[in-house]
Coordinates of C-alpha atoms in Angstrom, one line a residue:
Chain A
M1 CA 81.5 38.5 183.1
I2 CA 79.0 38.0 180.3
E3 CA 75.7 39.8 180.9
V4 CA 72.7 39.2 178.6
K5 CA 69.9 41.7 179.2
G6 CA 66.5 41.5 177.7
V7 CA 67.7 40.2 174.3
H8 CA 65.2 39.9 171.5
K9 CA 66.1 38.5 168.1
S10 CA 63.9 37.8 165.1
F11 CA 64.5 36.2 161.7
G12 CA 62.0 38.0 159.6
D13 CA 58.6 37.4 161.2
L14 CA 59.9 34.6 163.4
E15 CA 60.9 35.8 166.8
V16 CA 63.5 33.3 168.1
L17 CA 64.5 35.1 171.3
K18 CA 61.8 36.9 173.3
G19 CA 63.7 38.6 176.1
I20 CA 66.6 36.6 177.5
D21 CA 68.4 37.5 180.7
L22 CA 71.4 35.6 181.7
T23 CA 74.6 36.3 183.6
V24 CA 77.8 34.2 183.5
N25 CA 80.5 34.9 186.0
R26 CA 84.2 34.3 185.5
G27 CA 85.0 30.7 186.1
G28 CA 81.3 29.7 185.8
V29 CA 79.9 27.0 183.6
V30 CA 76.4 27.5 182.3
S31 CA 74.6 24.8 180.3
I32 CA 71.7 25.7 178.0
I33 CA 69.3 22.9 177.3
G34 CA 66.0 22.8 175.4
A35 CA 64.3 21.5 172.3
S36 CA 65.6 22.2 168.8
G37 CA 64.4 25.6 167.6
S38 CA 64.1 27.0 171.1
G39 CA 66.7 29.7 170.4
K40 CA 69.7 28.2 172.3
S41 CA 72.2 28.3 169.5
T42 CA 70.9 31.7 168.3
L43 CA 71.8 33.2 171.7
L44 CA 75.4 32.0 171.4
Y45 CA 75.6 33.5 167.9
C46 CA 74.3 36.8 169.3
I47 CA 76.9 36.8 172.1
N48 CA 79.6 36.3 169.5
A49 CA 78.0 39.0 167.2
I50 CA 77.6 36.5 164.4
E51 CA 74.0 37.5 164.5
K52 CA 72.7 41.0 165.2
I53 CA 70.1 41.5 167.9
N54 CA 66.8 43.5 167.7
A55 CA 66.6 44.7 171.3
G56 CA 68.4 44.4 174.6
N57 CA 72.1 44.4 175.5
I58 CA 74.9 41.9 175.6
I59 CA 77.8 43.0 177.8
V60 CA 81.2 41.2 177.9
D61 CA 83.6 42.5 180.5
G62 CA 81.8 45.9 180.4
I63 CA 81.9 46.1 176.6
D64 CA 78.6 46.3 174.7
V65 CA 78.9 43.6 172.0
H66 CA 76.3 45.2 169.7
D67 CA 77.3 48.8 170.1
K68 CA 78.4 50.3 166.8
S69 CA 81.7 51.6 168.1
T70 CA 82.7 48.1 169.4
D71 CA 85.5 46.5 167.4
I72 CA 83.9 43.1 166.9
N73 CA 87.1 41.4 165.7
E74 CA 88.9 42.4 168.9
L75 CA 86.0 41.4 171.0
R76 CA 85.8 38.0 169.4
Q77 CA 89.4 37.3 170.5
N78 CA 87.9 37.1 174.0
L79 CA 85.1 34.7 173.0
G80 CA 86.3 31.4 171.8
M81 CA 83.6 29.5 169.9
V82 CA 83.2 25.9 168.8
F83 CA 80.4 24.8 166.5
Q84 CA 78.4 21.7 165.8
Q85 CA 80.5 21.2 162.7
W86 CA 84.2 21.3 163.4
N87 CA 85.1 23.3 160.3
S88 CA 88.8 22.4 160.3
F89 CA 90.7 24.2 157.5
P90 CA 91.5 21.3 155.2
H91 CA 94.5 23.0 153.5
L92 CA 96.5 23.4 156.8
T93 CA 98.0 20.8 159.1
V94 CA 96.7 20.4 162.6
L95 CA 99.4 22.7 164.0
E96 CA 98.9 25.3 161.3
N97 CA 95.1 25.2 161.9
A98 CA 95.6 26.2 165.5
A99 CA 98.4 28.6 164.9
L100 CA 96.8 30.6 162.1
A101 CA 94.6 32.9 164.2
P102 CA 97.2 33.8 166.8
Q103 CA 99.6 34.6 164.0
I104 CA 97.4 36.7 161.8
V105 CA 94.9 38.1 164.3
K106 CA 97.2 38.7 167.2
G107 CA 100.2 39.3 165.1
F108 CA 102.5 36.9 166.9
S109 CA 105.5 35.5 165.2
K110 CA 105.1 32.2 163.5
E111 CA 107.3 30.5 166.1
K112 CA 105.3 32.0 169.0
A113 CA 102.0 31.2 167.4
Q114 CA 103.0 27.6 166.8
E115 CA 104.3 27.3 170.4
I116 CA 101.0 28.3 171.8
A117 CA 99.1 26.1 169.3
K118 CA 101.3 23.1 170.2
K119 CA 100.7 23.6 173.9
E120 CA 96.9 23.7 173.4
L121 CA 96.9 20.7 171.0
I122 CA 98.9 18.6 173.5
H123 CA 96.4 19.7 176.2
V124 CA 93.5 18.3 174.2
G125 CA 95.4 15.1 173.4
L126 CA 96.4 15.8 169.8
G127 CA 100.2 16.0 170.5
D128 CA 100.9 13.2 168.2
K129 CA 98.9 14.6 165.2
L130 CA 100.6 18.0 164.9
H131 CA 101.7 17.5 161.3
E132 CA 98.7 15.5 160.1
Y133 CA 96.0 17.0 157.8
P134 CA 92.7 17.2 159.6
T135 CA 90.7 15.4 156.8
R136 CA 92.6 12.3 157.8
M137 CA 91.3 12.4 161.4
S138 CA 88.0 11.3 163.0
G139 CA 85.2 13.7 163.8
G140 CA 86.1 13.5 167.5
Q141 CA 89.7 14.4 166.8
Q142 CA 88.7 17.2 164.5
Q143 CA 86.3 18.6 167.1
R144 CA 89.1 18.6 169.7
L145 CA 91.2 20.4 167.1
A146 CA 88.5 23.0 166.8
I147 CA 88.6 23.4 170.6
A148 CA 92.3 23.8 170.6
R149 CA 92.1 26.2 167.7
A150 CA 89.8 28.4 169.7
L151 CA 91.9 28.0 172.9
A152 CA 95.0 29.1 171.1
M153 CA 93.6 32.6 171.0
E154 CA 93.7 32.4 174.8
P155 CA 90.2 33.7 175.3
P156 CA 88.8 34.0 178.9
Y157 CA 85.4 32.7 177.6
M158 CA 84.4 29.7 175.6
L159 CA 81.1 29.2 173.8
F160 CA 80.2 25.6 172.8
D161 CA 77.3 25.1 170.3
E162 CA 76.1 21.5 170.5
V163 CA 79.7 20.4 169.9
T164 CA 78.8 16.7 170.2
S165 CA 75.6 16.6 168.1
A166 CA 77.3 15.9 164.7
L167 CA 79.5 13.1 166.1
D168 CA 79.1 9.4 165.9
P169 CA 78.1 8.1 169.4
E170 CA 81.3 6.4 170.1
L171 CA 83.3 9.7 169.6
V172 CA 81.2 11.8 171.9
G173 CA 83.1 10.7 175.0
E174 CA 86.5 12.0 174.0
V175 CA 85.1 15.5 173.3
L176 CA 83.1 15.6 176.5
D177 CA 86.4 14.6 178.3
T178 CA 88.1 17.6 176.7
L179 CA 85.3 19.9 178.0
R180 CA 85.7 18.5 181.5
L181 CA 89.4 19.2 181.2
L182 CA 88.6 22.9 180.5
R183 CA 86.2 23.1 183.4
D184 CA 88.9 21.8 185.7
D185 CA 91.2 24.5 184.3
G186 CA 88.7 27.1 185.5
M187 CA 87.5 28.2 182.0
T188 CA 84.3 30.2 181.8
M189 CA 82.0 28.3 179.5
I190 CA 78.5 28.5 178.0
C191 CA 77.5 25.1 176.6
V192 CA 74.5 24.6 174.5
T193 CA 74.0 20.8 174.7
H194 CA 71.8 17.8 174.4
E195 CA 73.9 15.8 176.8
I196 CA 71.8 16.2 179.9
A197 CA 74.0 13.9 182.1
F198 CA 77.0 15.9 181.1
A199 CA 75.2 19.2 181.8
K200 CA 74.3 17.9 185.3
E201 CA 77.9 16.9 186.0
V202 CA 79.9 20.0 184.9
S203 CA 77.5 23.0 185.2
D204 CA 77.2 25.6 188.0
K205 CA 74.0 26.7 186.4
V206 CA 71.5 25.2 183.9
A207 CA 69.1 27.2 181.8
F208 CA 66.1 25.5 180.1
F209 CA 65.0 27.3 176.9
H210 CA 61.5 27.0 175.7
E211 CA 60.3 28.9 172.6
G212 CA 62.7 31.8 173.0
L213 CA 62.4 32.3 176.7
I214 CA 64.3 30.9 179.7
E215 CA 61.6 28.7 181.3
E216 CA 63.6 27.6 184.2
M217 CA 67.1 28.4 185.5
G218 CA 69.1 27.3 188.5
T219 CA 71.6 24.8 189.8
P220 CA 71.7 21.4 188.0
E221 CA 70.2 19.8 191.1
Q222 CA 67.2 22.2 190.9
V223 CA 66.5 22.3 187.2
L224 CA 67.5 18.7 186.3
G225 CA 67.0 16.9 189.6
N226 CA 63.8 18.6 190.7
P227 CA 62.2 20.7 188.0
Q228 CA 59.3 22.9 189.0
K229 CA 57.9 23.9 185.7
E230 CA 55.7 21.5 183.7
R231 CA 57.5 22.1 180.4
T232 CA 60.8 21.3 182.0
Q233 CA 59.4 18.1 183.3
Q234 CA 58.0 17.2 180.0
F235 CA 61.2 17.9 178.2
L236 CA 63.3 16.0 180.6
S237 CA 61.0 13.0 180.6
K238 CA 61.4 12.9 176.8
V239 CA 65.2 13.1 176.7
L240 CA 66.2 11.1 179.8
Chain B
M1 CA 62.9 -7.2 135.7
N2 CA 65.2 -8.8 133.2
S3 CA 68.3 -6.9 132.1
I4 CA 66.7 -5.3 129.1
Q5 CA 63.9 -3.9 131.3
V6 CA 66.5 -2.7 133.8
Y7 CA 68.2 -0.8 131.1
H8 CA 64.9 0.5 129.7
Y9 CA 63.3 1.6 132.9
V10 CA 66.1 2.3 135.3
I11 CA 69.6 2.8 133.8
L12 CA 68.9 4.6 130.5
P13 CA 66.5 7.3 131.8
Q14 CA 68.9 8.2 134.6
M15 CA 71.9 8.2 132.2
F16 CA 70.1 10.4 129.7
R17 CA 69.2 12.8 132.5
R18 CA 72.8 12.9 133.7
I19 CA 74.3 13.6 130.3
Y20 CA 71.6 16.0 129.1
H21 CA 73.2 19.2 130.2
P22 CA 76.8 18.3 129.4
M23 CA 75.4 17.3 126.0
T24 CA 73.7 20.6 125.5
N25 CA 76.9 22.4 126.4
Q26 CA 78.8 20.3 123.9
F27 CA 76.2 21.2 121.3
V28 CA 76.6 24.9 121.9
W29 CA 80.3 24.5 121.8
S30 CA 80.0 22.8 118.3
I31 CA 78.0 25.8 117.0
L32 CA 80.7 28.2 118.2
M33 CA 83.5 26.1 116.9
S34 CA 81.9 25.9 113.5
S35 CA 83.1 29.5 113.1
L36 CA 86.5 28.0 112.4
G37 CA 85.3 27.0 109.0
I38 CA 86.4 30.5 108.0
L39 CA 90.0 29.2 108.1
V40 CA 89.4 26.6 105.4
G41 CA 87.0 28.6 103.3
M42 CA 83.8 26.9 104.3
N43 CA 80.5 28.7 103.6
E44 CA 79.2 28.7 107.1
L45 CA 78.2 31.9 109.0
S46 CA 81.8 33.2 109.5
G47 CA 83.0 32.2 106.0
E48 CA 80.0 33.8 104.4
T49 CA 80.5 37.0 106.5
Q50 CA 84.1 37.1 105.4
R51 CA 83.1 36.7 101.7
L52 CA 80.4 39.5 102.0
Q53 CA 82.6 41.9 103.8
S54 CA 85.4 41.4 101.3
T55 CA 83.1 42.6 98.5
S56 CA 81.7 45.6 100.5
F57 CA 84.6 46.4 102.9
R58 CA 82.2 46.9 105.8
T59 CA 84.0 44.5 108.1
L60 CA 82.8 45.9 111.4
E61 CA 79.1 45.8 110.5
F62 CA 79.2 42.4 109.0
F63 CA 81.1 40.7 111.8
M64 CA 79.0 42.6 114.4
M65 CA 75.9 41.0 112.8
A66 CA 77.7 37.6 112.8
A67 CA 78.5 38.0 116.5
V68 CA 74.8 38.8 117.3
M69 CA 73.7 35.8 115.3
Y70 CA 76.0 33.4 117.1
F71 CA 74.8 34.8 120.4
V72 CA 71.2 34.5 119.5
M73 CA 71.8 31.0 118.2
T74 CA 73.4 29.7 121.4
K75 CA 70.7 31.4 123.5
L76 CA 68.0 29.7 121.3
V77 CA 69.6 26.3 121.7
L78 CA 69.9 26.8 125.5
L79 CA 66.3 28.0 125.7
A80 CA 65.0 25.1 123.7
S81 CA 67.0 22.7 125.7
S82 CA 65.7 23.9 129.0
L83 CA 62.1 23.8 127.7
I84 CA 62.6 20.2 126.5
A85 CA 64.2 19.4 129.9
K86 CA 61.1 20.8 131.7
K87 CA 58.8 18.6 129.6
V88 CA 60.9 15.4 129.6
F89 CA 62.1 15.4 133.2
K90 CA 58.8 16.4 134.6
G91 CA 58.4 15.6 138.3
E92 CA 61.9 14.3 138.7
L93 CA 64.2 16.1 141.1
S94 CA 67.8 16.5 140.1
Chain C
M1 CA 114.8 29.3 90.2
N2 CA 113.1 26.8 92.4
L3 CA 110.0 28.4 94.0
F4 CA 109.4 25.7 96.6
T5 CA 112.3 24.7 98.8
P6 CA 112.0 21.7 101.1
L7 CA 112.0 21.9 104.8
S8 CA 115.5 22.2 106.2
W9 CA 117.3 22.6 109.5
N10 CA 117.5 26.3 108.8
D11 CA 113.8 26.5 109.5
A12 CA 114.3 25.3 113.0
G13 CA 114.8 28.8 114.4
F14 CA 111.7 30.0 112.6
I15 CA 109.6 27.2 114.1
L16 CA 111.1 27.7 117.5
A17 CA 110.1 31.4 117.4
G18 CA 106.6 30.3 116.5
I19 CA 106.5 27.9 119.4
L20 CA 107.8 30.5 121.8
N21 CA 105.2 33.0 120.6
T22 CA 102.5 30.5 121.2
V23 CA 103.7 29.8 124.7
Y24 CA 104.2 33.5 125.3
I25 CA 100.7 34.6 124.4
S26 CA 99.1 31.6 126.1
L27 CA 100.9 32.4 129.4
V28 CA 99.9 36.1 129.2
A29 CA 96.3 35.2 128.6
I30 CA 96.2 32.5 131.3
I31 CA 97.9 34.8 133.9
I32 CA 95.9 37.9 133.2
G33 CA 92.7 35.9 132.6
S34 CA 93.2 34.1 135.9
I35 CA 93.8 37.2 137.9
L36 CA 90.8 39.0 136.4
G37 CA 88.8 35.8 136.7
L38 CA 89.6 35.5 140.4
L39 CA 88.5 39.1 141.0
V40 CA 85.3 38.8 138.9
G41 CA 84.5 35.3 140.4
F42 CA 84.9 36.8 143.9
I43 CA 82.6 39.8 143.0
R44 CA 80.0 37.4 141.6
A45 CA 80.2 35.1 144.7
E46 CA 79.7 38.1 146.9
S47 CA 77.2 40.3 145.0
N48 CA 73.5 40.6 145.0
K49 CA 71.3 39.5 142.1
S50 CA 71.2 42.7 140.1
I51 CA 75.0 43.0 139.9
N52 CA 75.2 39.3 139.0
V53 CA 72.7 39.6 136.2
L54 CA 74.7 42.6 134.7
L55 CA 78.1 41.0 135.1
G56 CA 76.7 37.6 134.0
G57 CA 75.3 39.1 130.8
F58 CA 78.6 40.6 129.9
L59 CA 80.5 37.4 130.5
D60 CA 77.8 35.5 128.6
I61 CA 78.5 37.5 125.5
L62 CA 82.3 36.8 125.8
R63 CA 81.5 33.1 126.0
S64 CA 78.7 32.9 123.4
V65 CA 80.5 34.7 120.5
P66 CA 83.2 32.6 118.9
L67 CA 86.7 33.7 119.7
I68 CA 87.6 34.1 116.1
I69 CA 84.8 36.6 115.6
Q70 CA 85.8 38.5 118.7
L71 CA 89.4 38.8 117.4
I72 CA 88.3 40.0 114.0
L73 CA 85.8 42.5 115.5
F74 CA 88.2 43.9 118.0
T75 CA 91.1 44.5 115.6
T76 CA 88.7 46.0 113.0
F77 CA 87.2 48.2 115.6
I78 CA 90.4 49.6 117.0
G79 CA 91.6 50.0 113.5
A80 CA 88.5 51.9 112.5
M81 CA 88.9 54.1 115.6
G82 CA 92.4 55.0 114.4
Y83 CA 94.4 53.2 117.2
P84 CA 95.7 50.1 115.5
L85 CA 97.5 47.8 118.0
N86 CA 100.1 45.3 117.1
P87 CA 98.7 41.7 116.8
F88 CA 100.3 40.5 120.0
V89 CA 98.7 43.2 122.1
A90 CA 95.3 43.0 120.4
G91 CA 95.4 39.2 120.6
S92 CA 96.4 39.3 124.3
I93 CA 93.6 41.6 125.2
I94 CA 90.9 39.5 123.6
L95 CA 92.4 36.1 124.6
S96 CA 92.7 37.4 128.2
L97 CA 89.1 38.6 128.4
Y98 CA 87.9 35.4 126.8
T99 CA 89.9 33.4 129.4
M100 CA 88.6 35.6 132.2
A101 CA 85.0 34.8 131.2
F102 CA 85.6 31.1 131.7
M103 CA 87.9 31.5 134.7
S104 CA 85.4 33.7 136.6
E105 CA 82.9 30.8 136.6
V106 CA 85.6 28.4 137.8
F107 CA 86.6 30.6 140.6
R108 CA 83.1 31.5 141.5
S109 CA 82.2 27.9 142.0
G110 CA 85.4 27.6 144.1
F111 CA 84.3 30.4 146.4
D112 CA 80.8 28.9 146.6
S113 CA 82.3 25.6 147.6
V114 CA 83.7 26.9 150.8
P115 CA 81.1 26.2 153.5
E116 CA 79.6 29.2 155.1
N117 CA 80.2 27.7 158.5
M118 CA 83.9 27.5 157.9
V119 CA 83.9 31.2 157.3
K120 CA 81.9 31.8 160.5
A121 CA 84.4 29.7 162.4
A122 CA 87.2 31.8 161.0
R123 CA 85.4 35.0 161.9
S124 CA 84.7 33.7 165.4
L125 CA 88.5 33.4 165.9
G126 CA 88.7 37.2 165.4
M127 CA 89.7 37.2 161.7
T128 CA 88.6 40.2 159.7
Y129 CA 86.5 39.8 156.5
L130 CA 89.6 40.3 154.4
Q131 CA 91.6 37.8 156.4
T132 CA 89.0 35.1 155.9
V133 CA 89.2 35.8 152.2
R134 CA 93.0 35.7 152.1
Y135 CA 93.6 32.8 154.5
V136 CA 90.5 30.6 154.2
R137 CA 88.3 31.2 151.2
V138 CA 90.9 31.7 148.5
P139 CA 93.2 28.8 149.5
I140 CA 90.3 26.3 150.2
G141 CA 88.2 27.4 147.2
M142 CA 91.0 27.5 144.7
R143 CA 92.2 24.0 145.7
A144 CA 88.8 22.7 145.0
V145 CA 88.7 24.0 141.5
F146 CA 92.3 23.4 140.5
P147 CA 91.4 20.6 138.0
S148 CA 88.8 22.8 136.3
W149 CA 91.3 25.7 136.2
L150 CA 93.9 23.5 134.5
G151 CA 91.2 22.4 132.0
V152 CA 90.5 26.1 131.1
A153 CA 94.2 26.9 130.9
L154 CA 94.8 24.0 128.5
S155 CA 92.0 25.0 126.2
V156 CA 93.2 28.6 126.2
R157 CA 96.6 27.3 125.0
K158 CA 94.8 25.6 122.1
D159 CA 92.6 28.6 121.4
S160 CA 95.7 30.8 121.2
A161 CA 96.2 29.3 117.7
L162 CA 93.3 31.5 116.5
V163 CA 95.3 34.6 117.2
S164 CA 97.0 33.8 113.9
V165 CA 94.0 35.2 112.0
I166 CA 94.9 38.7 113.1
G167 CA 98.5 38.2 112.0
Y168 CA 100.3 37.2 115.2
M169 CA 103.2 34.9 114.3
E170 CA 102.5 32.0 116.6
L171 CA 103.1 28.4 115.9
L172 CA 100.1 27.9 113.5
R173 CA 100.9 30.9 111.4
T174 CA 104.5 30.0 111.3
A175 CA 103.5 26.6 110.1
E176 CA 101.2 28.1 107.4
Q177 CA 104.0 30.2 106.1
L178 CA 106.4 27.2 106.0
I179 CA 103.7 25.2 104.2
S180 CA 103.2 27.8 101.5
R181 CA 107.0 27.8 100.9
T182 CA 107.7 24.0 101.1
Q183 CA 104.3 22.6 100.0
Q184 CA 104.6 19.9 102.7
P185 CA 101.4 20.5 104.7
L186 CA 101.0 17.1 106.0
M187 CA 104.3 16.8 107.7
I188 CA 104.4 20.3 109.1
L189 CA 100.8 20.2 110.5
L190 CA 101.5 16.8 112.0
G191 CA 104.5 18.3 113.7
V192 CA 102.4 21.2 115.0
G193 CA 99.7 18.9 116.2
L194 CA 102.2 16.7 118.0
F195 CA 103.6 19.8 119.7
Y196 CA 100.2 20.8 121.1
F197 CA 99.5 17.2 122.1
M198 CA 102.9 17.0 123.9
I199 CA 102.1 20.0 126.0
S200 CA 98.4 19.2 126.7
Y201 CA 98.6 15.5 127.4
P202 CA 101.0 15.4 130.3
L203 CA 99.2 18.4 131.9
S204 CA 95.8 16.9 131.5
R205 CA 97.0 13.6 133.0
Y206 CA 98.4 15.6 135.8
G207 CA 95.0 17.3 136.3
K208 CA 93.3 13.9 136.4
Y209 CA 95.9 12.8 139.0
V210 CA 95.3 15.8 141.2
E211 CA 91.5 15.3 140.8
R212 CA 91.8 11.7 142.0
K213 CA 94.1 12.6 144.8
M214 CA 91.7 15.3 146.1
E215 CA 88.7 12.9 146.1
I216 CA 90.4 10.7 148.8

């Protein structure tokens, strides 16, 4: 379970998160929507301890992420993260990309790491690209590689930060299909996304962020189908 | 625009801008490399230093001075070059 | 007695020794200079402004004072201090430091060329800071600057000729001695020039090839 309690976060004078409360249960899929600059991505960065927080707590399976005694590198093994930019390692083949972290972080043998990596790559549909170099692949394929690379660490949670935003429109579908696949596997996911239709389809819970606060949260039917707050209505009328 | 005008107003200004810094570096490089004149007995800074130190035997002091002078020279060239760049390339972004 | 004897096959061994010494001191300078340059380049890519200004100033001096002056200064200085070093050691020290000054800039831009997001992605996989350096930043950054590295390495090999001024018997000095004996400067210097060219040209072509290949 991921529990976000009263989280505040500022960059200098700019307060981006102004008290966020959010709970994600095992097996749940939470989508976060909202305008650019509303703090959606920052929250993911705070959950993964890439950014520090100014107040509040983030608890993952009972461990306080921002406590000084927490081993962040160990914690991150439980929190797979995929970014807007796929960031494939250009000097490694697809298989080596996905096998690197299991090998050096978890200390698996090369064979075992590659076995796990191969399994995840086949799962996301890259089974025929194992020995290609990622720079020769499309953005959609590289983003699926990024997903497989995170999955190879076998994390119970996955965080997705606008994973389709940097893609050409015709490549968005294949990445969303991969996310659907993970949902069907029962993966616990937090998706920051601009794909409203997708959020409606896969989520158990949707949170609408506005200027650092959760303006409205509930089932997709409530928030997206029948929004109560004026700001939510305005946002949805703009993007739909 | 005819082709001369294209060169005058479009191509040459951009080309000059592009080669300006590499050219400055090459210029500094030439100053430093002129020290090799010492090998063939030229009377440039190093050669002159060599001649003076051989009459006074104060090698260290003389070459130390030469080193400082080379350093100052390259810094002056770079300073002048950046001042000129600021004047000439006004309002243009890299 | 004939003072000047023409060039003969007996000189081959002498010339070969000169060639080997050139290769030897160049390799030492390139290897030590690269290792130090990698360290300094990394420190510069990671440090705050004040450390960078300090370090940058020192490297600037190494780059802005001609190598030949540095060589003369250093040997005179250690001589005056009463610890004369043999020409090979003194030459290696200065040539390595000089190489380091250039290599550190090359490597620094290599480290800077690795996108910050790629490092974040690596950290998010649970890699430690040092693991991201070892497995992500060094391999990716160094590949990006390989052509520049090769360029610096080749120019160091040419610069190594200057070590002859402090008495190291590398190729140029060997040639000078042969010239003073045989009085055939043109032929010998042409031969020496050809040798430098034969090493540099294929390597710089290779560098261009790698550069083109990496652009694709």
